[in-house]
Amino acid sequence: MDGTLAAFVAKSLEEVIAEAVAPILCIESKWSATKLEGKICQYVRSSSKHIKFDEKKWKEQLLEYCSYFFESIMSPLGDRAWLNEVDFLPVCHRGLREFFPKSIMASIPIEEFEEALLEAHDRAYEEQRFASLLWTLTDNLFPEVGIRKKVYGAFHWGRKQAVLELHRRHDDDEPIPDPDEFTQIWINETLKYTPSVPMQLLTKLFHTLIEAGVVIPLIIVYEDGPPPPNWVLVRQTIGEDYVPPPPPLSFASSSITPPSGGNNAWQQWKDGKDGKDGKWGKGE
């Protein structure tokens, strides 16, 4: 990986952003190129203001930086169909090179920095895609604000616990959860904190989020392909309390489609599996 991002250091932040969004400018109909590039530059720079840099916690701060950046991106641009076509990794890299303290940067081997940034980029992007669609779905399904917030919080908490378990095992050199186990952890942790609402609405959320491709981390998904529709694992995990979801609702406003280009783990899945179905154990 050494040197793969080094070429971007010599370019300005504005140049890197312009190159990143150039392929999609022909399909962006709401903002001009100047406005889009300027806004992304603003998001990059504002993200650094939230972080108190510390040499001992630099990896955590890469994740924090990327999380702030993608949160800023998803709010105004989460409905853009082209979002998954843009590779924001060089943008995050150039922004960090500009704002990360040089004294800390000098002590980190470039290959270690790039590997940590790649992980932080993918993890933050996935989390914000999940959060963006989750908010859209809960807003449609639960009109009462208090219930909506509790359901949102439970689903977000559940996935966070599954992600933490994945990274704990990775850091401890243990086998990481496969898609089945990751999904089971998410569902079980979520159901611990969901309020009293109709189960069929919860199953609707579980199935819709899974089928949108925003639940299971990309590093797991690309090895086996996407899960099947109406994945039976959801019913098996919930058990006797499971109730089939109602007919599909319209969530066109979210405009979130399966990734097809810009982000690394998805590209590995596309190149390596060519869209073929994997084993999906209990889901067959």
GROMACS .gro file of C-alpha atoms in nm:
model
  284
    1MET     CA    1   0.000   0.000   0.000
    2ASP     CA    2   0.300   0.226   0.049
    3GLY     CA    3   0.281   0.511  -0.198
    4THR     CA    4  -0.073   0.450  -0.321
    5LEU     CA    5  -0.195   0.771  -0.159
    6ALA     CA    6   0.136   0.958  -0.159
    7ALA     CA    7   0.064   1.115  -0.499
    8PHE     CA    8  -0.220   1.314  -0.349
    9VAL     CA    9   0.004   1.487  -0.094
   10ALA     CA   10   0.156   1.710  -0.360
   11LYS     CA   11  -0.188   1.828  -0.472
   12SER     CA   12  -0.404   2.082  -0.295
   13LEU     CA   13  -0.716   1.973  -0.115
   14GLU     CA   14  -0.924   2.150  -0.377
   15GLU     CA   15  -0.752   1.959  -0.659
   16VAL     CA   16  -0.806   1.622  -0.490
   17ILE     CA   17  -1.174   1.697  -0.435
   18ALA     CA   18  -1.219   1.810  -0.796
   19GLU     CA   19  -1.066   1.483  -0.921
   20ALA     CA   20  -1.282   1.275  -0.687
   21VAL     CA   21  -1.613   1.423  -0.801
   22ALA     CA   22  -1.526   1.475  -1.168
   23PRO     CA   23  -1.680   1.140  -1.283
   24ILE     CA   24  -2.022   1.222  -1.137
   25LEU     CA   25  -2.061   1.589  -1.228
   26CYS     CA   26  -2.256   1.494  -1.540
   27ILE     CA   27  -2.530   1.336  -1.326
   28GLU     CA   28  -2.539   1.588  -1.039
   29SER     CA   29  -2.840   1.806  -1.116
   30LYS     CA   30  -2.889   2.006  -0.795
   31TRP     CA   31  -2.551   2.169  -0.730
   32SER     CA   32  -2.298   2.320  -0.965
   33ALA     CA   33  -1.947   2.177  -0.971
   34THR     CA   34  -1.819   2.486  -0.789
   35LYS     CA   35  -2.077   2.453  -0.511
   36LEU     CA   36  -2.029   2.077  -0.471
   37GLU     CA   37  -1.650   2.099  -0.453
   38GLY     CA   38  -1.666   2.398  -0.219
   39LYS     CA   39  -1.908   2.226   0.017
   40ILE     CA   40  -1.698   1.908   0.034
   41CYS     CA   41  -1.390   2.120   0.104
   42GLN     CA   42  -1.584   2.290   0.383
   43TYR     CA   43  -1.684   1.951   0.530
   44VAL     CA   44  -1.323   1.831   0.526
   45ARG     CA   45  -1.195   2.137   0.707
   46SER     CA   46  -1.476   2.160   0.961
   47SER     CA   47  -1.429   1.794   1.057
   48SER     CA   48  -1.080   1.863   1.190
   49LYS     CA   49  -1.211   2.127   1.432
   50HIS     CA   50  -1.384   1.862   1.645
   51ILE     CA   51  -1.067   1.667   1.723
   52LYS     CA   52  -0.807   1.717   1.994
   53PHE     CA   53  -0.511   1.538   1.842
   54ASP     CA   54  -0.317   1.302   2.066
   55GLU     CA   55  -0.021   1.089   1.957
   56LYS     CA   56  -0.132   0.794   2.174
   57LYS     CA   57  -0.482   0.784   2.023
   58TRP     CA   58  -0.412   0.870   1.659
   59LYS     CA   59  -0.593   0.566   1.517
   60GLU     CA   60  -0.908   0.645   1.712
   61GLN     CA   61  -0.883   1.001   1.587
   62LEU     CA   62  -0.867   0.888   1.225
   63LEU     CA   63  -1.202   0.715   1.281
   64GLU     CA   64  -1.341   1.020   1.459
   65TYR     CA   65  -1.230   1.247   1.175
   66CYS     CA   66  -1.381   1.024   0.905
   67SER     CA   67  -1.702   0.991   1.106
   68TYR     CA   68  -1.746   1.368   1.129
   69PHE     CA   69  -1.669   1.402   0.757
   70PHE     CA   70  -1.919   1.141   0.640
   71GLU     CA   71  -2.184   1.267   0.881
   72SER     CA   72  -2.146   1.608   0.718
   73ILE     CA   73  -2.166   1.449   0.372
   74MET     CA   74  -2.475   1.236   0.440
   75SER     CA   75  -2.692   1.517   0.567
   76PRO     CA   76  -2.709   1.719   0.241
   77LEU     CA   77  -2.597   1.453  -0.008
   78GLY     CA   78  -2.733   1.126   0.130
   79ASP     CA   79  -3.008   1.119  -0.133
   80ARG     CA   80  -2.768   1.135  -0.428
   81ALA     CA   81  -2.767   0.816  -0.637
   82TRP     CA   82  -2.401   0.880  -0.729
   83LEU     CA   83  -2.272   0.890  -0.373
   84ASN     CA   84  -2.130   0.537  -0.384
   85GLU     CA   85  -1.946   0.615  -0.707
   86VAL     CA   86  -1.714   0.871  -0.544
   87ASP     CA   87  -1.395   0.751  -0.380
   88PHE     CA   88  -1.355   0.978  -0.077
   89LEU     CA   89  -1.043   0.800   0.051
   90PRO     CA   90  -0.798   1.039  -0.124
   91VAL     CA   91  -1.006   1.332   0.006
   92CYS     CA   92  -0.985   1.210   0.365
   93HIS     CA   93  -0.614   1.138   0.320
   94ARG     CA   94  -0.537   1.485   0.186
   95GLY     CA   95  -0.746   1.651   0.456
   96LEU     CA   96  -0.568   1.461   0.731
   97ARG     CA   97  -0.230   1.543   0.582
   98GLU     CA   98  -0.327   1.909   0.596
   99PHE     CA   99  -0.468   1.919   0.949
  100PHE     CA  100  -0.303   1.631   1.138
  101PRO     CA  101  -0.017   1.768   1.354
  102LYS     CA  102   0.310   1.723   1.165
  103SER     CA  103   0.488   1.612   1.484
  104ILE     CA  104   0.252   1.317   1.516
  105MET     CA  105   0.250   1.240   1.145
  106ALA     CA  106   0.630   1.221   1.137
  107SER     CA  107   0.629   0.942   1.397
  108ILE     CA  108   0.388   0.716   1.203
  109PRO     CA  109   0.515   0.488   0.922
  110ILE     CA  110   0.332   0.580   0.602
  111GLU     CA  111   0.212   0.224   0.538
  112GLU     CA  112   0.069   0.195   0.890
  113PHE     CA  113  -0.102   0.532   0.850
  114GLU     CA  114  -0.259   0.438   0.516
  115GLU     CA  115  -0.383   0.102   0.643
  116ALA     CA  116  -0.539   0.264   0.949
  117LEU     CA  117  -0.697   0.535   0.734
  118LEU     CA  118  -0.845   0.278   0.495
  119GLU     CA  119  -1.006   0.095   0.788
  120ALA     CA  120  -1.134   0.419   0.943
  121HIS     CA  121  -1.270   0.541   0.608
  122ASP     CA  122  -1.467   0.223   0.536
  123ARG     CA  123  -1.594   0.189   0.892
  124ALA     CA  124  -1.712   0.551   0.915
  125TYR     CA  125  -1.870   0.545   0.570
  126GLU     CA  126  -2.064   0.229   0.650
  127GLU     CA  127  -2.185   0.364   0.983
  128GLN     CA  128  -2.312   0.688   0.833
  129ARG     CA  129  -2.485   0.513   0.541
  130PHE     CA  130  -2.660   0.289   0.794
  131ALA     CA  131  -2.757   0.582   1.016
  132SER     CA  132  -2.887   0.788   0.723
  133LEU     CA  133  -3.118   0.516   0.592
  134LEU     CA  134  -3.221   0.410   0.942
  135TRP     CA  135  -3.338   0.764   1.016
  136THR     CA  136  -3.539   0.778   0.692
  137LEU     CA  137  -3.707   0.446   0.764
  138THR     CA  138  -3.792   0.518   1.128
  139ASP     CA  139  -3.926   0.859   1.027
  140ASN     CA  140  -4.166   0.685   0.787
  141LEU     CA  141  -4.269   0.401   1.018
  142PHE     CA  142  -4.301   0.574   1.356
  143PRO     CA  143  -4.483   0.909   1.358
  144GLU     CA  144  -4.455   0.952   1.737
  145VAL     CA  145  -4.124   1.128   1.804
  146GLY     CA  146  -4.042   0.954   2.132
  147ILE     CA  147  -4.096   0.605   1.990
  148ARG     CA  148  -3.905   0.694   1.675
  149LYS     CA  149  -3.600   0.803   1.871
  150LYS     CA  150  -3.603   0.490   2.085
  151VAL     CA  151  -3.630   0.259   1.785
  152TYR     CA  152  -3.355   0.449   1.604
  153GLY     CA  153  -3.133   0.434   1.911
  154ALA     CA  154  -3.188   0.060   1.960
  155PHE     CA  155  -3.107  -0.029   1.598
  156HIS     CA  156  -2.803   0.199   1.596
  157TRP     CA  157  -2.681   0.058   1.929
  158GLY     CA  158  -2.725  -0.300   1.810
  159ARG     CA  159  -2.513  -0.253   1.500
  160LYS     CA  160  -2.247  -0.066   1.697
  161GLN     CA  161  -2.212  -0.363   1.934
  162ALA     CA  162  -2.174  -0.601   1.642
  163VAL     CA  163  -1.907  -0.379   1.485
  164LEU     CA  164  -1.720  -0.350   1.814
  165GLU     CA  165  -1.720  -0.728   1.849
  166LEU     CA  166  -1.588  -0.765   1.494
  167HIS     CA  167  -1.298  -0.527   1.560
  168ARG     CA  168  -1.227  -0.676   1.902
  169ARG     CA  169  -1.179  -1.017   1.747
  170HIS     CA  170  -0.973  -0.872   1.465
  171ASP     CA  171  -0.743  -0.693   1.709
  172ASP     CA  172  -0.710  -1.010   1.919
  173ASP     CA  173  -0.629  -1.223   1.612
  174GLU     CA  174  -0.948  -1.423   1.655
  175PRO     CA  175  -1.173  -1.532   1.367
  176ILE     CA  176  -1.409  -1.244   1.290
  177PRO     CA  177  -1.787  -1.298   1.275
  178ASP     CA  178  -1.924  -1.426   0.947
  179PRO     CA  179  -2.231  -1.251   0.797
  180ASP     CA  180  -2.469  -1.482   0.984
  181GLU     CA  181  -2.313  -1.423   1.324
  182PHE     CA  182  -2.272  -1.048   1.269
  183THR     CA  183  -2.641  -1.019   1.182
  184GLN     CA  184  -2.743  -1.228   1.481
  185ILE     CA  185  -2.543  -1.006   1.717
  186TRP     CA  186  -2.703  -0.696   1.566
  187ILE     CA  187  -3.058  -0.831   1.594
  188ASN     CA  188  -3.017  -0.965   1.947
  189GLU     CA  189  -2.854  -0.647   2.078
  190THR     CA  190  -3.118  -0.433   1.905
  191LEU     CA  191  -3.411  -0.624   2.054
  192LYS     CA  192  -3.276  -0.565   2.406
  193TYR     CA  193  -3.363  -0.196   2.377
  194THR     CA  194  -3.653  -0.164   2.133
  195PRO     CA  195  -3.970  -0.010   2.283
  196SER     CA  196  -4.308  -0.182   2.272
  197VAL     CA  197  -4.407  -0.151   1.907
  198PRO     CA  198  -4.563  -0.398   1.659
  199MET     CA  199  -4.310  -0.671   1.579
  200GLN     CA  200  -4.397  -0.658   1.209
  201LEU     CA  201  -4.261  -0.302   1.195
  202LEU     CA  202  -3.935  -0.416   1.353
  203THR     CA  203  -3.902  -0.706   1.109
  204LYS     CA  204  -3.972  -0.458   0.829
  205LEU     CA  205  -3.677  -0.252   0.951
  206PHE     CA  206  -3.447  -0.552   0.986
  207HIS     CA  207  -3.522  -0.682   0.636
  208THR     CA  208  -3.515  -0.342   0.464
  209LEU     CA  209  -3.182  -0.240   0.616
  210ILE     CA  210  -3.022  -0.575   0.532
  211GLU     CA  211  -3.147  -0.573   0.174
  212ALA     CA  212  -3.028  -0.213   0.127
  213GLY     CA  213  -2.675  -0.335   0.195
  214VAL     CA  214  -2.603  -0.103   0.489
  215VAL     CA  215  -2.589  -0.347   0.782
  216ILE     CA  216  -2.317  -0.605   0.725
  217PRO     CA  217  -1.963  -0.458   0.701
  218LEU     CA  218  -1.830  -0.460   0.349
  219ILE     CA  219  -1.520  -0.658   0.441
  220ILE     CA  220  -1.753  -0.950   0.523
  221VAL     CA  221  -2.008  -0.901   0.247
  222TYR     CA  222  -1.774  -0.897  -0.052
  223GLU     CA  223  -1.655  -1.250   0.026
  224ASP     CA  224  -2.001  -1.405   0.002
  225GLY     CA  225  -2.209  -1.157  -0.197
  226PRO     CA  226  -2.520  -0.982  -0.067
  227PRO     CA  227  -2.776  -1.163   0.151
  228PRO     CA  228  -3.088  -1.300  -0.017
  229PRO     CA  229  -3.424  -1.115  -0.002
  230ASN     CA  230  -3.639  -1.198   0.302
  231TRP     CA  231  -3.338  -1.367   0.459
  232VAL     CA  232  -3.462  -1.653   0.677
  233LEU     CA  233  -3.189  -1.582   0.932
  234VAL     CA  234  -3.395  -1.286   1.059
  235ARG     CA  235  -3.686  -1.514   1.145
  236GLN     CA  236  -3.456  -1.777   1.295
  237THR     CA  237  -3.281  -1.521   1.517
  238ILE     CA  238  -3.600  -1.354   1.645
  239GLY     CA  239  -3.764  -1.693   1.703
  240GLU     CA  240  -4.126  -1.744   1.803
  241ASP     CA  241  -4.188  -1.369   1.837
  242TYR     CA  242  -4.121  -1.317   1.466
  243VAL     CA  243  -4.405  -1.161   1.263
  244PRO     CA  244  -4.374  -1.124   0.883
  245PRO     CA  245  -4.330  -0.760   0.775
  246PRO     CA  246  -4.613  -0.570   0.605
  247PRO     CA  247  -4.612  -0.510   0.227
  248PRO     CA  248  -4.322  -0.295   0.100
  249LEU     CA  249  -4.345   0.072   0.175
  250SER     CA  250  -4.206   0.349  -0.041
  251PHE     CA  251  -3.875   0.491   0.077
  252ALA     CA  252  -3.775   0.649  -0.252
  253SER     CA  253  -3.660   0.963  -0.073
  254SER     CA  254  -3.361   0.777   0.072
  255SER     CA  255  -3.227   0.687  -0.277
  256ILE     CA  256  -2.974   0.452  -0.123
  257THR     CA  257  -2.863   0.182  -0.364
  258PRO     CA  258  -2.604  -0.097  -0.329
  259PRO     CA  259  -2.253   0.043  -0.381
  260SER     CA  260  -2.100  -0.017  -0.722
  261GLY     CA  261  -1.768   0.158  -0.746
  262GLY     CA  262  -1.618   0.423  -0.525
  263ASN     CA  263  -1.540   0.248  -0.198
  264ASN     CA  264  -1.269  -0.006  -0.146
  265ALA     CA  265  -1.431  -0.309   0.015
  266TRP     CA  266  -1.724  -0.298  -0.223
  267GLN     CA  267  -1.486  -0.282  -0.519
  268GLN     CA  268  -1.300  -0.585  -0.386
  269TRP     CA  269  -1.631  -0.772  -0.363
  270LYS     CA  270  -1.728  -0.667  -0.717
  271ASP     CA  271  -1.391  -0.760  -0.866
  272GLY     CA  272  -1.347  -1.082  -0.672
  273LYS     CA  273  -1.700  -1.225  -0.675
  274ASP     CA  274  -1.848  -1.061  -0.986
  275GLY     CA  275  -2.182  -1.041  -0.807
  276LYS     CA  276  -2.221  -1.416  -0.756
  277ASP     CA  277  -2.410  -1.543  -0.457
  278GLY     CA  278  -2.206  -1.685  -0.173
  279LYS     CA  279  -2.296  -1.960   0.074
  280TRP     CA  280  -2.504  -1.753   0.321
  281GLY     CA  281  -2.532  -2.055   0.555
  282LYS     CA  282  -2.868  -2.024   0.729
  283GLY     CA  283  -2.992  -1.791   0.461
  284GLU     CA  284  -3.010  -2.049   0.183
   0.00000   0.00000   0.00000
